[in-house]
mmCIF file of C-alpha atoms in Angstrom:
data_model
loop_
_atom_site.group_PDB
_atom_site.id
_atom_site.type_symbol
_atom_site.label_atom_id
_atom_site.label_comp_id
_atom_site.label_asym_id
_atom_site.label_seq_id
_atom_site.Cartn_x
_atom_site.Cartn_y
_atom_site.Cartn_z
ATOM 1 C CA UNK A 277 3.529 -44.128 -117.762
ATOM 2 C CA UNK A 278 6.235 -46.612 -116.965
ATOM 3 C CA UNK A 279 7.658 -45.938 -113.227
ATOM 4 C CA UNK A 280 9.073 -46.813 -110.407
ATOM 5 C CA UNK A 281 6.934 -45.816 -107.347
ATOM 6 C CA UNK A 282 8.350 -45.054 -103.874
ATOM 7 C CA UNK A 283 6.273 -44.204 -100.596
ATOM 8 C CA UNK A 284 6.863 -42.421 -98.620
ATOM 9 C CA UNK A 285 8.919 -40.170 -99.808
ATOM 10 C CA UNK A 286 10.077 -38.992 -96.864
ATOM 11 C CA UNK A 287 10.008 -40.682 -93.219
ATOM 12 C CA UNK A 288 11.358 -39.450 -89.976
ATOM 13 C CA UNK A 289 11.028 -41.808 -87.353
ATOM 14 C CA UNK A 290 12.751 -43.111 -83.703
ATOM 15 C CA UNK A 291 14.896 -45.755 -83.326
ATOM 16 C CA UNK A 292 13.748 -49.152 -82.561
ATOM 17 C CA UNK A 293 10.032 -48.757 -84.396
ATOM 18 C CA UNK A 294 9.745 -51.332 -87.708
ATOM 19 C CA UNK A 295 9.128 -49.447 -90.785
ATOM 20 C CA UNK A 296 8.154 -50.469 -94.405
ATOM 21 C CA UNK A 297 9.181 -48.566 -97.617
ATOM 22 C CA UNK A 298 7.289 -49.329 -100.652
ATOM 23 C CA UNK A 299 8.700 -50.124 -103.776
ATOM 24 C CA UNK A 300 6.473 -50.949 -107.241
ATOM 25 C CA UNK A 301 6.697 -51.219 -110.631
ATOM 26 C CA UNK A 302 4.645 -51.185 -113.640
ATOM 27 C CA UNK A 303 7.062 -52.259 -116.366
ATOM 28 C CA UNK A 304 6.912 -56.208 -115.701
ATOM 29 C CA UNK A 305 10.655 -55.866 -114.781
ATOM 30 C CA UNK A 306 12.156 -59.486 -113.606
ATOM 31 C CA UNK A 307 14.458 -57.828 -111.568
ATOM 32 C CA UNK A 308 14.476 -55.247 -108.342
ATOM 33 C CA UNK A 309 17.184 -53.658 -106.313
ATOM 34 C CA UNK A 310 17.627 -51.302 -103.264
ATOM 35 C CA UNK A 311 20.283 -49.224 -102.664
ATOM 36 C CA UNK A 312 21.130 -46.205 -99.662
ATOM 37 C CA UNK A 313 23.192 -43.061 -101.079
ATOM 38 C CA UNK A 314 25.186 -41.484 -98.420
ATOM 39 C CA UNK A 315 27.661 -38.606 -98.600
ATOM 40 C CA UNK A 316 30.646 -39.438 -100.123
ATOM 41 C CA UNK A 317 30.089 -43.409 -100.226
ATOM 42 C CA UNK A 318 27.746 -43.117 -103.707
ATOM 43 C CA UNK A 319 25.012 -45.678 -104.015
ATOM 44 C CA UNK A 320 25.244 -49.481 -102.271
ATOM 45 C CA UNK A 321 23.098 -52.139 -102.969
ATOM 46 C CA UNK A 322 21.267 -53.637 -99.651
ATOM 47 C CA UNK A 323 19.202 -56.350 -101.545
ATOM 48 C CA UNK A 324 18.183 -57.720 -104.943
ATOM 49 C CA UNK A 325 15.750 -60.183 -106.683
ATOM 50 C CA UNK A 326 15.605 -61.291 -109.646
ATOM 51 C CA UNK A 327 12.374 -62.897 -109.778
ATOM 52 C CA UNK A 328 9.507 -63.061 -107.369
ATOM 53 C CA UNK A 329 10.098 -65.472 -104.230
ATOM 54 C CA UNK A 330 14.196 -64.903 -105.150
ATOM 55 C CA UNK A 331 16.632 -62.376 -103.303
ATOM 56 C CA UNK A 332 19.525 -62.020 -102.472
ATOM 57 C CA UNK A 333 22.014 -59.850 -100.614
ATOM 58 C CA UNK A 334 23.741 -56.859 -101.821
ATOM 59 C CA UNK A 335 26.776 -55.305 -99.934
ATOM 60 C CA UNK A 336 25.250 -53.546 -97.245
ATOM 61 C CA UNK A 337 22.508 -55.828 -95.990
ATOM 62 C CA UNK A 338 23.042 -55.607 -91.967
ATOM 63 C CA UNK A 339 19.223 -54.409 -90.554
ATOM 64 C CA UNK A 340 17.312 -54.800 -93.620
ATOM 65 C CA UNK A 341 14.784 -57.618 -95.050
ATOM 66 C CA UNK A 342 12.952 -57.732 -98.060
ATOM 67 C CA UNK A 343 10.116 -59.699 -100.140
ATOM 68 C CA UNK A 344 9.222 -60.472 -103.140
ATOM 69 C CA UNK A 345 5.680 -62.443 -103.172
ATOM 70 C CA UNK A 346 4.668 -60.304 -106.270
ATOM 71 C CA UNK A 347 6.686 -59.359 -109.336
ATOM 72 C CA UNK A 348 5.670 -55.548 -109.231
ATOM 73 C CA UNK A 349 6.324 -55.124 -105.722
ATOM 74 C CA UNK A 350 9.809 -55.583 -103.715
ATOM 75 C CA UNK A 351 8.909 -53.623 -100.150
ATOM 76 C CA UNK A 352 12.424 -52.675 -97.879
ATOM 77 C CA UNK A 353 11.826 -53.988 -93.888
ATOM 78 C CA UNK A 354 14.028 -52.564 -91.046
ATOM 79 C CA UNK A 355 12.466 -54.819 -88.231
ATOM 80 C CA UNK A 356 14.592 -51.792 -85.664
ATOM 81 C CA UNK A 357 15.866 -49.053 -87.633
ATOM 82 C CA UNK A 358 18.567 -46.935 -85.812
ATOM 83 C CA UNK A 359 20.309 -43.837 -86.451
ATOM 84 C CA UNK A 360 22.592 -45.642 -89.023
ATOM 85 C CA UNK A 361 20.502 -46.691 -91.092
ATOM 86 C CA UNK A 362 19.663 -42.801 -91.721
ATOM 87 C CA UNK A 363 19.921 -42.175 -95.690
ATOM 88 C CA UNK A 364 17.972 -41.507 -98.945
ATOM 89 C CA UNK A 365 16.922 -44.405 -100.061
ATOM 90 C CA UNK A 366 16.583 -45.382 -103.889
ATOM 91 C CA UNK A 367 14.533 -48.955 -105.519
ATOM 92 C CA UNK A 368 15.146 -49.827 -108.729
ATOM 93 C CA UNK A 369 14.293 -52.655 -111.613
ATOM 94 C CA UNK A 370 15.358 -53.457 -114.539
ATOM 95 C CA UNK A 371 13.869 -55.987 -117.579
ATOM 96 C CA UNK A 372 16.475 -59.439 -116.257
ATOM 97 C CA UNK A 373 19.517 -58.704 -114.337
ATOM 98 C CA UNK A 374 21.786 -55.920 -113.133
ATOM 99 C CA UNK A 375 23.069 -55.375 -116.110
ATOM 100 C CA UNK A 376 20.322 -54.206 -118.054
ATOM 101 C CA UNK A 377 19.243 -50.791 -117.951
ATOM 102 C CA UNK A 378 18.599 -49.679 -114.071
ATOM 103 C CA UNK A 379 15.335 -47.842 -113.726
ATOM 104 C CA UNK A 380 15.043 -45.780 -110.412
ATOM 105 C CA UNK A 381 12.490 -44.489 -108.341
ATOM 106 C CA UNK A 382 12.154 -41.168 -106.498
ATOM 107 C CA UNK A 383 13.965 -41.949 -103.784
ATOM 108 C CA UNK A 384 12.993 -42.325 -99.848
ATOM 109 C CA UNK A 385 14.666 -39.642 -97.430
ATOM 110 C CA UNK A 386 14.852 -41.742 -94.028
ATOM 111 C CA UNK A 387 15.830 -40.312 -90.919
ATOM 112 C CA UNK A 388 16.340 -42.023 -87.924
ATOM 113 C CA UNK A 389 16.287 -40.207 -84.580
ATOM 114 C CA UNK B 151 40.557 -53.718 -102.542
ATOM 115 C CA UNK B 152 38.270 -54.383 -105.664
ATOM 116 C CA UNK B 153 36.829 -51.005 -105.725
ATOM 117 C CA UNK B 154 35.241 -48.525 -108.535
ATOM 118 C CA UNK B 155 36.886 -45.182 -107.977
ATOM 119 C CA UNK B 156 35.939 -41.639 -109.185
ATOM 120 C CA UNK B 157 39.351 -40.004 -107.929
ATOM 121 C CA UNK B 158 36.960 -35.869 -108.938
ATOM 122 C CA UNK B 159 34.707 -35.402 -106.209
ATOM 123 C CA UNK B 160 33.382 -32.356 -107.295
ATOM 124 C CA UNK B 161 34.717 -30.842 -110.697
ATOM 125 C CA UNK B 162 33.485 -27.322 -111.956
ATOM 126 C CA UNK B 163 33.189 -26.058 -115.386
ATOM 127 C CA UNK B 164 32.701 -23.521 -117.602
ATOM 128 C CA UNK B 165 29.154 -23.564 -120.233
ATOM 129 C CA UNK B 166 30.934 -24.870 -123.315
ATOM 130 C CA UNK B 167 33.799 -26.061 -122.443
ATOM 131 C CA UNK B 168 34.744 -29.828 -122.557
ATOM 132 C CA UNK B 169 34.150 -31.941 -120.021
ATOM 133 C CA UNK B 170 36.162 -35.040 -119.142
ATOM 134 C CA UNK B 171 35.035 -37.399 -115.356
ATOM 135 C CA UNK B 172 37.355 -39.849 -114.704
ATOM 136 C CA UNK B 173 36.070 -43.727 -113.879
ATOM 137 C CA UNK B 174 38.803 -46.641 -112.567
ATOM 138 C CA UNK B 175 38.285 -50.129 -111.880
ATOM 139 C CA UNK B 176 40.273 -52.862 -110.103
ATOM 140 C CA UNK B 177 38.850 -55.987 -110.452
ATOM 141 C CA UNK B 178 40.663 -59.108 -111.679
ATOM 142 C CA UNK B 179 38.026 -59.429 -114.925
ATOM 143 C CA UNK B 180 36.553 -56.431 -117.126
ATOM 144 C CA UNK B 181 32.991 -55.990 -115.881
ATOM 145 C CA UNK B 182 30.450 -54.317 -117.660
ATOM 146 C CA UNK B 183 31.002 -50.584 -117.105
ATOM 147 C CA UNK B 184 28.089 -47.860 -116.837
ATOM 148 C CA UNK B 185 27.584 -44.048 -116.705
ATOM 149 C CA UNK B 186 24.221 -43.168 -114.632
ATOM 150 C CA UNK B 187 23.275 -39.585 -113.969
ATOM 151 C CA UNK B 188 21.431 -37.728 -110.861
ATOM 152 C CA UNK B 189 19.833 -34.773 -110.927
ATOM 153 C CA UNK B 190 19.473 -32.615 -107.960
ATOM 154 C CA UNK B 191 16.072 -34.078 -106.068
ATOM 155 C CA UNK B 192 15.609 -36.823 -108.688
ATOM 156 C CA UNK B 193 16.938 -40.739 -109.208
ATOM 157 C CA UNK B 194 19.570 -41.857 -111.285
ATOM 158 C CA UNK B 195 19.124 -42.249 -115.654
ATOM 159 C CA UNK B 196 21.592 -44.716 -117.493
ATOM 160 C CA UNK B 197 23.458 -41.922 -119.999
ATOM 161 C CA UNK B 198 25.675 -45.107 -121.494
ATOM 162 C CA UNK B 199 26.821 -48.518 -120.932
ATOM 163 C CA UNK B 200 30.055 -50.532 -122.391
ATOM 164 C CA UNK B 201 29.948 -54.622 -122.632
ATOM 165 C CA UNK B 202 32.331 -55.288 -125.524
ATOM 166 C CA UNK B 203 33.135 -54.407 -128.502
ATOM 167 C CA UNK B 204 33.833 -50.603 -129.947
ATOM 168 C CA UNK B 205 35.536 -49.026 -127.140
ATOM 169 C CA UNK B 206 34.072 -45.774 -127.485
ATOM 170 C CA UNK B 207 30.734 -45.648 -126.650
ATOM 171 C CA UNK B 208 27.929 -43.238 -127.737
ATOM 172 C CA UNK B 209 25.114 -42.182 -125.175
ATOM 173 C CA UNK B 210 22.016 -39.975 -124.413
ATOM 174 C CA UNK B 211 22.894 -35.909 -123.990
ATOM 175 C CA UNK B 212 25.472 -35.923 -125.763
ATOM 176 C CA UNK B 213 28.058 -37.960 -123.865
ATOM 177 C CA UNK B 214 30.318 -40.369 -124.727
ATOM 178 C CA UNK B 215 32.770 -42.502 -123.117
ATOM 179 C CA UNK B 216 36.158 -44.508 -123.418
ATOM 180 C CA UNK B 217 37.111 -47.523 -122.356
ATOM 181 C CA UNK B 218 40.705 -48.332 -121.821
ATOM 182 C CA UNK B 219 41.607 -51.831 -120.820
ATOM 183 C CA UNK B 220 45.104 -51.091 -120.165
ATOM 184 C CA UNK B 221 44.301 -48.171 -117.643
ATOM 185 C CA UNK B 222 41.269 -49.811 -116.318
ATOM 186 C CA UNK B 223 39.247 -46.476 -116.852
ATOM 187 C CA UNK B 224 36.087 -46.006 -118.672
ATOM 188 C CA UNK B 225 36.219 -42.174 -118.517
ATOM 189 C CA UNK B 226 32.887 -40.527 -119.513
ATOM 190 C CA UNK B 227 33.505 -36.967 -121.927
ATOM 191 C CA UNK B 228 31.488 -33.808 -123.296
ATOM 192 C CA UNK B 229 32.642 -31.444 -125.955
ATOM 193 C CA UNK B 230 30.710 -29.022 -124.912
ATOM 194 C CA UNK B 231 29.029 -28.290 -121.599
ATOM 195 C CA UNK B 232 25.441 -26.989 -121.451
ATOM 196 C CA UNK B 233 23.903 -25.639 -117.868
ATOM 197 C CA UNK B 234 21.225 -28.156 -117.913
ATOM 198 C CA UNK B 235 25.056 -31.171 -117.402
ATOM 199 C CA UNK B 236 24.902 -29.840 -113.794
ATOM 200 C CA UNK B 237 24.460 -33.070 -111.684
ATOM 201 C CA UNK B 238 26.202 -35.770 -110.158
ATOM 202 C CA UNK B 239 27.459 -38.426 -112.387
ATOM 203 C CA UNK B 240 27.815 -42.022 -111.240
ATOM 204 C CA UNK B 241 30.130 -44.780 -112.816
ATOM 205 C CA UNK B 242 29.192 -48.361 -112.548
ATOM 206 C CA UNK B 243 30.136 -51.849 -112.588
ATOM 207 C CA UNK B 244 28.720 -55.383 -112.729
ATOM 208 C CA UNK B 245 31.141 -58.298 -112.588
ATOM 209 C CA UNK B 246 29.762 -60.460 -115.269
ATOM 210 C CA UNK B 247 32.919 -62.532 -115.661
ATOM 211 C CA UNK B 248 32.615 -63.631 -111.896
ATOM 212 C CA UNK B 249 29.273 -65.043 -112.290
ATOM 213 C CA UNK B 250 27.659 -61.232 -109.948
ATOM 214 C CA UNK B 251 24.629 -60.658 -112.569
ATOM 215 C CA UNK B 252 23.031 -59.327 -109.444
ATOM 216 C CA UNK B 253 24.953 -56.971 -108.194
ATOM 217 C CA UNK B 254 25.535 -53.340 -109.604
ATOM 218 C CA UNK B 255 28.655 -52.058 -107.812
ATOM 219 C CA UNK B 256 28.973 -47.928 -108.020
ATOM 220 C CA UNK B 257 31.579 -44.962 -107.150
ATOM 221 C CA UNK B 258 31.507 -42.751 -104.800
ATOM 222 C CA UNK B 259 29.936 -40.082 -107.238
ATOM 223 C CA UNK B 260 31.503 -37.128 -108.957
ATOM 224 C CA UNK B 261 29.644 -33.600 -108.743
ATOM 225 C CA UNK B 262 29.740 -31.396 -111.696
ATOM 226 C CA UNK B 263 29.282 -27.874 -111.556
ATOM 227 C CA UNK B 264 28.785 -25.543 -114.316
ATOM 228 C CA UNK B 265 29.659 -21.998 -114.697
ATOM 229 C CA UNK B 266 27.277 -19.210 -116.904
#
């Protein structure tokens, strides 16, 4: 079945501790996004690649890294999370570029004490 | 600001009735414009997407939607409202004319209710 994979699902963790969400895909997609949903604010885009060894920042990048060594995987890095960084957490790909259809995962509930 | 705005925040309906969310823009070019759609617990599904052409645009579920360069809208309808619409609905831009392939830029989110 073609999917987007998240883990975990959900986290709850303290601030300052590095943390690693998963993101993979089976589909061969070029192209991989993250974005946080929050109340009233919709979805924002914290990084992107669109192709392995290529990213690039979305609009709400401050405390996050990524990597892409692999074309199925795109992993989300807060080196020192804190409670602002407290959201649910969706990955996405798509076949080439952001314009193309957007293909989401399960999303990640994060919360940061 | 350039901004995507869904002015309905939450909008409630009755089953079978019509169903119109409202989408603006305000960017200097026309970007591509998008309709996703969440479902409580779940991630987001593309119901219909506008580059050029026919400005009324067909999608999955029954929707449709119109765009309107003049008002800068791409407003997303439904004749007819089924229980199962009851989500939260999620217009989108990418600014292709600025060279942004990367970036998908979204609203703040309008949730849709529906009455028995």
């Amino acid at each position: 079945e073609a999917q987007v994979t998240q883990n975990p699902r959900y986290l709850i963790t303290v601030t300052g501790k590095k943390l690693t969400v998963t993101c993979s895909q089976n589909m061969n997609h070029e192209y991989m996004s993250w974005y946080r949903q929050d109340p009233g604010l919709g979805l924002r885009q914290i990084y992107y690649s669109m192709n392995v060894e290529v990213t690039d920042k979305g609009d709400v990048p401050e405390g996050y890294k990524v990597s892409r060594k692999e074309k199925r995987n795109f992993p989300l890095i807060l080196e020192s999370p804190s409670p602002n960084q407290t959201s649910l957490y969706f990955c996405a790909s798509s076949l080439y570029l952001a314009h193309y259809e957007q293909y989401f995962g399960p999303g990640t509930r994060l919360t940061v004490t | 600001a350039q901004s995507v705005t869904q002015p309905d925040i939450h909008i409630t309906v009755s089953e079978g009735a019509s169903l119109e969310l409202r989408c603006n823009y305000s960017y200097g070019a026309t970007p591509y414009l998008f309709w996703y759609v969440q479902s409580p617990g779940q991630g987001l599904q593309l119901l219909l997407k506008y580059f050029s052409g026919d400005t009324l645009v067909q999608g999955i579920k029954g929707f449709e939607a119109e765009f309107k360069r003049s008002q800068s809208s791409f407003n997303l309808r439904k004749p007819s409202v089924h229980w199962s619409d009851a989500a939260e609905y999620f217009c989108a831009v990418v600014l292709i004319e600025l060279g942004d392939t990367g970036k998908l830029i979204f609203g703040q989110g309008t949730t849709l209710q529906v009455k028995p």
